[in-house]
Amino acid sequence: SLSVVFTYNHPEIDSSTITNLPNQPSDPVTIFGANLATYQNTARVRLAGTSTQATTWYSDTSTRCRSSFGISGSHLIVFTTARASIGTLTNAVSYDAPSVHSLR
């Protein structure tokens, strides 16, 4: 009998188009790598531990997402496929610290 018929390569994240984000929902972030899923609706992205507002799959090598609110500091990107394969890139994105402009 066969115990392992085939395997999948885990996603690999190489870079993203934006490395520093404001502490609010922002412009889309494109993530580049390899094995980033094979069709739409199979990818999920988390920036700094928070789910992105939207994830759009473009190809096996790129995915675009829109960030949510974040916590200041440097964080990782986590990419998950429908097969539960996970790829990460540490210190990949940071958020600006909140600032107070005026008090009333």
Short mmCIF file of N, CA and C in Angstrom, two decimals:
data_model
loop_
_atom_site.label_atom_id
_atom_site.label_comp_id
_atom_site.label_asym_id
_atom_site.label_seq_id
_atom_site.Cartn_x
_atom_site.Cartn_y
_atom_site.Cartn_z
N SER A 1 0.84 -1.18 0.00
CA SER A 1 0.00 0.00 0.00
C SER A 1 0.88 1.25 0.00
N LEU A 2 0.33 2.35 -0.48
CA LEU A 2 1.04 3.62 -0.53
C LEU A 2 0.69 4.44 0.70
N SER A 3 1.69 4.98 1.36
CA SER A 3 1.41 5.83 2.52
C SER A 3 1.49 7.31 2.17
N VAL A 4 2.36 7.68 1.23
CA VAL A 4 2.47 9.07 0.78
C VAL A 4 2.44 9.05 -0.74
N VAL A 5 1.39 9.62 -1.30
CA VAL A 5 1.23 9.61 -2.75
C VAL A 5 1.84 10.86 -3.37
N PHE A 6 1.64 12.03 -2.76
CA PHE A 6 2.22 13.28 -3.25
C PHE A 6 2.35 14.27 -2.10
N THR A 7 3.13 15.29 -2.31
CA THR A 7 3.33 16.34 -1.30
C THR A 7 3.19 17.70 -1.95
N TYR A 8 3.06 18.73 -1.11
CA TYR A 8 3.01 20.10 -1.58
C TYR A 8 4.18 20.87 -0.98
N ASN A 9 4.70 21.82 -1.73
CA ASN A 9 5.73 22.70 -1.19
C ASN A 9 5.06 23.77 -0.33
N HIS A 10 5.67 24.08 0.79
CA HIS A 10 5.13 25.13 1.66
C HIS A 10 5.33 26.49 1.03
N PRO A 11 4.43 27.45 1.32
CA PRO A 11 4.61 28.80 0.80
C PRO A 11 5.90 29.42 1.33
N GLU A 12 6.53 30.21 0.51
CA GLU A 12 7.72 30.95 0.91
C GLU A 12 7.47 32.42 0.62
N ILE A 13 7.64 33.28 1.62
CA ILE A 13 7.46 34.72 1.43
C ILE A 13 8.84 35.35 1.31
N ASP A 14 9.04 36.09 0.22
CA ASP A 14 10.33 36.74 -0.03
C ASP A 14 10.33 38.20 0.38
N SER A 15 9.24 38.93 0.06
CA SER A 15 9.21 40.37 0.31
C SER A 15 7.79 40.89 0.19
N SER A 16 7.63 42.18 0.52
CA SER A 16 6.35 42.85 0.32
C SER A 16 6.63 44.25 -0.22
N THR A 17 5.61 44.85 -0.84
CA THR A 17 5.81 46.17 -1.45
C THR A 17 5.90 47.28 -0.42
N ILE A 18 5.33 47.08 0.75
CA ILE A 18 5.35 48.11 1.79
C ILE A 18 5.90 47.46 3.06
N THR A 19 6.86 48.12 3.70
CA THR A 19 7.42 47.56 4.93
C THR A 19 7.01 48.36 6.16
N ASN A 20 6.53 49.59 5.98
CA ASN A 20 6.05 50.38 7.12
C ASN A 20 4.67 50.92 6.78
N LEU A 21 3.74 50.72 7.71
CA LEU A 21 2.35 51.11 7.48
C LEU A 21 1.89 52.09 8.54
N PRO A 22 0.93 52.96 8.21
CA PRO A 22 0.33 53.81 9.23
C PRO A 22 -0.49 52.94 10.17
N ASN A 23 -0.80 53.44 11.34
CA ASN A 23 -1.57 52.68 12.31
C ASN A 23 -3.06 52.79 12.00
N GLN A 24 -3.43 52.47 10.79
CA GLN A 24 -4.80 52.50 10.32
C GLN A 24 -4.87 51.69 9.03
N PRO A 25 -6.07 51.30 8.58
CA PRO A 25 -6.16 50.59 7.31
C PRO A 25 -5.47 51.40 6.22
N SER A 26 -4.77 50.71 5.34
CA SER A 26 -3.91 51.41 4.40
C SER A 26 -4.10 50.93 2.97
N ASP A 27 -3.23 51.45 2.11
CA ASP A 27 -3.19 51.01 0.72
C ASP A 27 -2.88 49.52 0.66
N PRO A 28 -3.19 48.88 -0.45
CA PRO A 28 -2.89 47.45 -0.57
C PRO A 28 -1.39 47.16 -0.45
N VAL A 29 -1.10 46.00 0.11
CA VAL A 29 0.26 45.49 0.25
C VAL A 29 0.37 44.26 -0.64
N THR A 30 1.35 44.22 -1.53
CA THR A 30 1.56 43.05 -2.36
C THR A 30 2.68 42.21 -1.74
N ILE A 31 2.42 40.93 -1.59
CA ILE A 31 3.38 40.00 -1.01
C ILE A 31 3.92 39.12 -2.13
N PHE A 32 5.24 38.97 -2.17
CA PHE A 32 5.89 38.17 -3.21
C PHE A 32 6.55 36.95 -2.59
N GLY A 33 6.54 35.85 -3.31
CA GLY A 33 7.18 34.64 -2.82
C GLY A 33 7.02 33.50 -3.82
N ALA A 34 6.90 32.30 -3.29
CA ALA A 34 6.73 31.10 -4.12
C ALA A 34 5.72 30.19 -3.44
N ASN A 35 5.02 29.41 -4.25
CA ASN A 35 4.02 28.45 -3.74
C ASN A 35 2.91 29.14 -2.95
N LEU A 36 2.47 30.29 -3.43
CA LEU A 36 1.44 31.07 -2.73
C LEU A 36 0.04 30.69 -3.16
N ALA A 37 -0.23 29.41 -3.28
CA ALA A 37 -1.54 28.88 -3.63
C ALA A 37 -1.69 28.78 -5.14
N THR A 38 -2.70 28.06 -5.54
CA THR A 38 -2.87 27.78 -6.97
C THR A 38 -4.11 28.39 -7.59
N TYR A 39 -5.00 28.94 -6.78
CA TYR A 39 -6.19 29.59 -7.32
C TYR A 39 -6.80 30.51 -6.27
N GLN A 40 -7.70 31.37 -6.72
CA GLN A 40 -8.36 32.36 -5.86
C GLN A 40 -9.07 31.68 -4.69
N ASN A 41 -9.21 32.38 -3.59
CA ASN A 41 -9.90 31.93 -2.38
C ASN A 41 -9.17 30.83 -1.61
N THR A 42 -7.90 30.66 -1.88
CA THR A 42 -7.16 29.65 -1.12
C THR A 42 -6.15 30.27 -0.17
N ALA A 43 -5.95 31.58 -0.25
CA ALA A 43 -4.90 32.22 0.55
C ALA A 43 -5.49 33.13 1.62
N ARG A 44 -4.84 33.15 2.77
CA ARG A 44 -5.18 34.06 3.85
C ARG A 44 -3.88 34.67 4.35
N VAL A 45 -3.92 35.97 4.65
CA VAL A 45 -2.73 36.67 5.11
C VAL A 45 -3.01 37.34 6.44
N ARG A 46 -2.03 37.29 7.34
CA ARG A 46 -2.08 38.00 8.61
C ARG A 46 -0.86 38.90 8.68
N LEU A 47 -1.09 40.17 8.97
CA LEU A 47 0.00 41.12 9.19
C LEU A 47 0.00 41.47 10.66
N ALA A 48 1.13 41.27 11.30
CA ALA A 48 1.28 41.58 12.73
C ALA A 48 0.23 40.87 13.58
N GLY A 49 -0.13 39.64 13.22
CA GLY A 49 -1.07 38.85 13.99
C GLY A 49 -2.53 39.18 13.76
N THR A 50 -2.81 40.11 12.84
CA THR A 50 -4.18 40.53 12.57
C THR A 50 -4.55 40.16 11.14
N SER A 51 -5.73 39.58 10.97
CA SER A 51 -6.19 39.24 9.62
C SER A 51 -6.29 40.50 8.77
N THR A 52 -5.95 40.37 7.52
CA THR A 52 -6.09 41.50 6.61
C THR A 52 -7.56 41.67 6.24
N GLN A 53 -7.92 42.88 5.81
CA GLN A 53 -9.31 43.16 5.48
C GLN A 53 -9.73 42.45 4.19
N ALA A 54 -8.81 42.25 3.31
CA ALA A 54 -9.11 41.57 2.05
C ALA A 54 -7.82 40.95 1.52
N THR A 55 -7.93 39.78 0.92
CA THR A 55 -6.78 39.14 0.30
C THR A 55 -7.18 38.76 -1.11
N THR A 56 -6.39 39.17 -2.08
CA THR A 56 -6.66 38.85 -3.48
C THR A 56 -5.47 38.08 -4.03
N TRP A 57 -5.72 36.89 -4.51
CA TRP A 57 -4.69 36.05 -5.08
C TRP A 57 -4.44 36.49 -6.53
N TYR A 58 -3.17 36.62 -6.91
CA TYR A 58 -2.83 36.97 -8.29
C TYR A 58 -2.14 35.85 -9.00
N SER A 59 -1.22 35.16 -8.33
CA SER A 59 -0.49 34.06 -8.98
C SER A 59 0.20 33.24 -7.90
N ASP A 60 0.90 32.24 -8.32
CA ASP A 60 1.67 31.40 -7.41
C ASP A 60 2.78 32.19 -6.72
N THR A 61 3.08 33.38 -7.25
CA THR A 61 4.18 34.17 -6.70
C THR A 61 3.77 35.52 -6.12
N SER A 62 2.48 35.89 -6.16
CA SER A 62 2.08 37.18 -5.58
C SER A 62 0.63 37.17 -5.10
N THR A 63 0.42 37.87 -4.01
CA THR A 63 -0.90 38.03 -3.40
C THR A 63 -0.98 39.46 -2.89
N ARG A 64 -2.15 40.06 -2.98
CA ARG A 64 -2.32 41.44 -2.50
C ARG A 64 -3.34 41.43 -1.36
N CYS A 65 -3.06 42.24 -0.34
CA CYS A 65 -3.98 42.34 0.78
C CYS A 65 -4.05 43.79 1.26
N ARG A 66 -5.08 44.09 2.05
CA ARG A 66 -5.24 45.42 2.64
C ARG A 66 -5.12 45.25 4.15
N SER A 67 -4.21 46.01 4.74
CA SER A 67 -3.94 45.84 6.17
C SER A 67 -5.07 46.40 7.03
N SER A 68 -5.14 45.88 8.24
CA SER A 68 -6.05 46.39 9.26
C SER A 68 -5.26 47.30 10.19
N PHE A 69 -5.85 47.68 11.30
CA PHE A 69 -5.13 48.45 12.30
C PHE A 69 -4.00 47.60 12.86
N GLY A 70 -2.91 48.22 13.23
CA GLY A 70 -1.77 47.46 13.74
C GLY A 70 -1.19 48.06 15.00
N ILE A 71 -0.28 47.32 15.60
CA ILE A 71 0.42 47.74 16.81
C ILE A 71 1.81 48.17 16.40
N SER A 72 2.29 49.29 16.94
CA SER A 72 3.60 49.79 16.53
C SER A 72 4.69 48.76 16.80
N GLY A 73 5.71 48.79 15.98
CA GLY A 73 6.81 47.84 16.10
C GLY A 73 6.93 46.99 14.86
N SER A 74 7.91 46.11 14.85
CA SER A 74 8.19 45.25 13.70
C SER A 74 7.53 43.89 13.89
N HIS A 75 6.85 43.41 12.85
CA HIS A 75 6.05 42.19 12.95
C HIS A 75 6.28 41.29 11.74
N LEU A 76 5.72 40.10 11.81
CA LEU A 76 5.88 39.18 10.71
C LEU A 76 4.62 39.10 9.86
N ILE A 77 4.80 38.58 8.65
CA ILE A 77 3.70 38.28 7.75
C ILE A 77 3.50 36.77 7.81
N VAL A 78 2.25 36.34 7.97
CA VAL A 78 1.93 34.92 7.96
C VAL A 78 1.00 34.67 6.79
N PHE A 79 1.35 33.73 5.94
CA PHE A 79 0.57 33.37 4.76
C PHE A 79 0.10 31.94 4.93
N THR A 80 -1.20 31.70 4.81
CA THR A 80 -1.75 30.36 4.98
C THR A 80 -2.55 29.98 3.74
N THR A 81 -2.37 28.76 3.27
CA THR A 81 -3.14 28.27 2.13
C THR A 81 -4.28 27.39 2.62
N ALA A 82 -5.16 27.00 1.69
CA ALA A 82 -6.29 26.13 2.03
C ALA A 82 -5.81 24.77 2.52
N ARG A 83 -4.61 24.37 2.15
CA ARG A 83 -4.06 23.09 2.60
C ARG A 83 -3.42 23.22 3.97
N ALA A 84 -3.58 24.35 4.63
CA ALA A 84 -3.01 24.63 5.94
C ALA A 84 -1.50 24.71 5.92
N SER A 85 -0.93 24.96 4.76
CA SER A 85 0.51 25.20 4.67
C SER A 85 0.76 26.63 5.09
N ILE A 86 1.83 26.86 5.82
CA ILE A 86 2.11 28.18 6.34
C ILE A 86 3.49 28.64 5.93
N GLY A 87 3.58 29.90 5.48
CA GLY A 87 4.85 30.55 5.19
C GLY A 87 4.92 31.84 5.98
N THR A 88 6.08 32.18 6.52
CA THR A 88 6.23 33.41 7.29
C THR A 88 7.45 34.18 6.84
N LEU A 89 7.43 35.48 7.10
CA LEU A 89 8.58 36.35 6.88
C LEU A 89 8.67 37.25 8.11
N THR A 90 9.72 37.08 8.90
CA THR A 90 9.85 37.85 10.14
C THR A 90 10.35 39.26 9.88
N ASN A 91 10.00 40.18 10.78
CA ASN A 91 10.38 41.59 10.67
C ASN A 91 10.06 42.14 9.29
N ALA A 92 8.94 41.73 8.74
CA ALA A 92 8.57 42.09 7.37
C ALA A 92 7.78 43.38 7.27
N VAL A 93 7.07 43.72 8.32
CA VAL A 93 6.22 44.90 8.27
C VAL A 93 6.22 45.57 9.64
N SER A 94 6.14 46.89 9.63
CA SER A 94 6.04 47.61 10.90
C SER A 94 4.93 48.64 10.77
N TYR A 95 4.41 49.05 11.91
CA TYR A 95 3.37 50.07 11.97
C TYR A 95 3.91 51.27 12.72
N ASP A 96 3.49 52.45 12.30
CA ASP A 96 3.85 53.67 13.01
C ASP A 96 3.19 53.65 14.39
N ALA A 97 3.87 54.20 15.37
CA ALA A 97 3.28 54.34 16.70
C ALA A 97 2.20 55.41 16.63
N PRO A 98 1.10 55.25 17.39
CA PRO A 98 0.08 56.28 17.41
C PRO A 98 0.64 57.57 17.99
N SER A 99 0.12 58.68 17.56
CA SER A 99 0.58 59.96 18.09
C SER A 99 -0.63 60.85 18.37
N VAL A 100 -0.50 61.68 19.38
CA VAL A 100 -1.56 62.63 19.76
C VAL A 100 -1.23 63.97 19.12
N HIS A 101 -2.18 64.52 18.36
CA HIS A 101 -1.96 65.79 17.70
C HIS A 101 -2.47 66.97 18.51
N SER A 102 -3.54 66.76 19.26
CA SER A 102 -4.07 67.84 20.10
C SER A 102 -5.00 67.26 21.14
N LEU A 103 -5.20 68.01 22.20
CA LEU A 103 -6.12 67.63 23.27
C LEU A 103 -7.17 68.72 23.41
N ARG A 104 -8.38 68.35 23.70
CA ARG A 104 -9.43 69.35 23.88
C ARG A 104 -10.02 69.23 25.23
#
